[in-house]
Amino acid sequence: DVAYSQFYLDNKTDVRIIINDLSGKAIKEVFDKRLDKGDHTISLNLEGISPGIYISSIFLGDEYFCNKFEIIK
């Protein structure tokens, strides 16, 4: 029940990732740390989240991204 996310940071940044259902309700915060500049691969604990389609809300400092993904077990 683990997923991985890879990204590059231009400078030291607070990184926060929250899993939301399709209605936008927060299901689980899976990452919240300050990371140094550079390439990163982080593991996301998805334990306890049922199979289905979700949206990951990714906060990188002042930037915000979202991605739709599916959990299949």
PDB file of C-alpha atoms in Angstrom:
ATOM      1  CA  ASP A   1       0.000   0.000   0.000  1.00  0.00           C
ATOM      2  CA  VAL A   2       2.775   2.388  -0.992  1.00  0.00           C
ATOM      3  CA  ALA A   3       3.097   4.770  -3.932  1.00  0.00           C
ATOM      4  CA  TYR A   4       6.095   6.840  -4.946  1.00  0.00           C
ATOM      5  CA  SER A   5       6.324  10.432  -6.104  1.00  0.00           C
ATOM      6  CA  GLN A   6       9.345  11.910  -7.871  1.00  0.00           C
ATOM      7  CA  PHE A   7      10.042  15.609  -8.304  1.00  0.00           C
ATOM      8  CA  TYR A   8      12.751  18.273  -8.370  1.00  0.00           C
ATOM      9  CA  LEU A   9      12.850  21.313  -6.086  1.00  0.00           C
ATOM     10  CA  ASP A  10      14.617  24.523  -7.132  1.00  0.00           C
ATOM     11  CA  ASN A  11      15.252  25.424  -3.491  1.00  0.00           C
ATOM     12  CA  LYS A  12      14.515  24.270   0.063  1.00  0.00           C
ATOM     13  CA  THR A  13      10.714  23.979   0.206  1.00  0.00           C
ATOM     14  CA  ASP A  14       7.877  22.826   2.436  1.00  0.00           C
ATOM     15  CA  VAL A  15       6.197  19.843   0.754  1.00  0.00           C
ATOM     16  CA  ARG A  16       2.733  18.621   1.718  1.00  0.00           C
ATOM     17  CA  ILE A  17       0.667  15.933  -0.019  1.00  0.00           C
ATOM     18  CA  ILE A  18      -2.958  15.209   0.829  1.00  0.00           C
ATOM     19  CA  ILE A  19      -5.182  12.525  -0.691  1.00  0.00           C
ATOM     20  CA  ASN A  20      -8.742  13.719  -1.439  1.00  0.00           C
ATOM     21  CA  ASP A  21     -11.809  11.896  -2.673  1.00  0.00           C
ATOM     22  CA  LEU A  22     -13.481  13.150  -5.859  1.00  0.00           C
ATOM     23  CA  SER A  23     -15.743  15.488  -3.877  1.00  0.00           C
ATOM     24  CA  GLY A  24     -12.631  17.234  -2.527  1.00  0.00           C
ATOM     25  CA  LYS A  25     -12.852  15.838   1.015  1.00  0.00           C
ATOM     26  CA  ALA A  26      -9.404  15.215   2.538  1.00  0.00           C
ATOM     27  CA  ILE A  27      -8.940  11.491   3.184  1.00  0.00           C
ATOM     28  CA  LYS A  28      -5.352  11.331   4.437  1.00  0.00           C
ATOM     29  CA  GLU A  29      -2.263  13.524   4.680  1.00  0.00           C
ATOM     30  CA  VAL A  30       0.546  11.321   3.385  1.00  0.00           C
ATOM     31  CA  PHE A  31       3.535  13.694   3.474  1.00  0.00           C
ATOM     32  CA  ASP A  32       4.488  16.907   5.272  1.00  0.00           C
ATOM     33  CA  LYS A  33       8.174  17.871   5.439  1.00  0.00           C
ATOM     34  CA  ARG A  34      10.634  20.573   4.483  1.00  0.00           C
ATOM     35  CA  LEU A  35      12.962  19.237   1.771  1.00  0.00           C
ATOM     36  CA  ASP A  36      16.258  20.516   0.395  1.00  0.00           C
ATOM     37  CA  LYS A  37      16.872  21.615  -3.191  1.00  0.00           C
ATOM     38  CA  GLY A  38      17.322  18.765  -5.683  1.00  0.00           C
ATOM     39  CA  ASP A  39      15.770  15.531  -6.902  1.00  0.00           C
ATOM     40  CA  HIS A  40      13.494  13.655  -4.539  1.00  0.00           C
ATOM     41  CA  THR A  41      11.677  10.328  -4.512  1.00  0.00           C
ATOM     42  CA  ILE A  42       9.302   9.974  -1.592  1.00  0.00           C
ATOM     43  CA  SER A  43       7.171   7.038  -0.523  1.00  0.00           C
ATOM     44  CA  LEU A  44       3.516   7.667   0.268  1.00  0.00           C
ATOM     45  CA  ASN A  45       1.734   5.374   2.724  1.00  0.00           C
ATOM     46  CA  LEU A  46      -1.700   4.661   1.236  1.00  0.00           C
ATOM     47  CA  GLU A  47      -2.627   2.057   3.856  1.00  0.00           C
ATOM     48  CA  GLY A  48      -6.244   2.268   4.906  1.00  0.00           C
ATOM     49  CA  ILE A  49      -7.411   3.908   1.670  1.00  0.00           C
ATOM     50  CA  SER A  50      -9.945   1.819  -0.254  1.00  0.00           C
ATOM     51  CA  PRO A  51      -9.553   1.080  -3.967  1.00  0.00           C
ATOM     52  CA  GLY A  52     -10.970   3.870  -6.107  1.00  0.00           C
ATOM     53  CA  ILE A  53     -10.200   7.141  -7.858  1.00  0.00           C
ATOM     54  CA  TYR A  54      -8.672   9.979  -5.839  1.00  0.00           C
ATOM     55  CA  ILE A  55      -7.001  13.350  -6.239  1.00  0.00           C
ATOM     56  CA  SER A  56      -3.608  14.108  -4.746  1.00  0.00           C
ATOM     57  CA  SER A  57      -3.195  17.721  -3.644  1.00  0.00           C
ATOM     58  CA  ILE A  58       0.481  18.629  -3.731  1.00  0.00           C
ATOM     59  CA  PHE A  59       1.703  21.810  -2.074  1.00  0.00           C
ATOM     60  CA  LEU A  60       5.284  22.858  -2.874  1.00  0.00           C
ATOM     61  CA  GLY A  61       5.806  26.064  -0.945  1.00  0.00           C
ATOM     62  CA  ASP A  62       3.485  28.602  -2.623  1.00  0.00           C
ATOM     63  CA  GLU A  63       2.741  26.303  -5.585  1.00  0.00           C
ATOM     64  CA  TYR A  64      -0.178  23.881  -5.799  1.00  0.00           C
ATOM     65  CA  PHE A  65      -0.691  20.915  -8.096  1.00  0.00           C
ATOM     66  CA  CYS A  66      -3.307  18.200  -8.264  1.00  0.00           C
ATOM     67  CA  ASN A  67      -3.331  14.826  -9.973  1.00  0.00           C
ATOM     68  CA  LYS A  68      -6.082  12.266 -10.387  1.00  0.00           C
ATOM     69  CA  PHE A  69      -5.011   8.687  -9.715  1.00  0.00           C
ATOM     70  CA  GLU A  70      -6.504   5.252  -9.075  1.00  0.00           C
ATOM     71  CA  ILE A  71      -5.769   2.798  -6.289  1.00  0.00           C
ATOM     72  CA  ILE A  72      -6.101  -0.819  -7.397  1.00  0.00           C
ATOM     73  CA  LYS A  73      -5.662  -3.709  -4.975  1.00  0.00           C
TER      74      LYS A  73
END
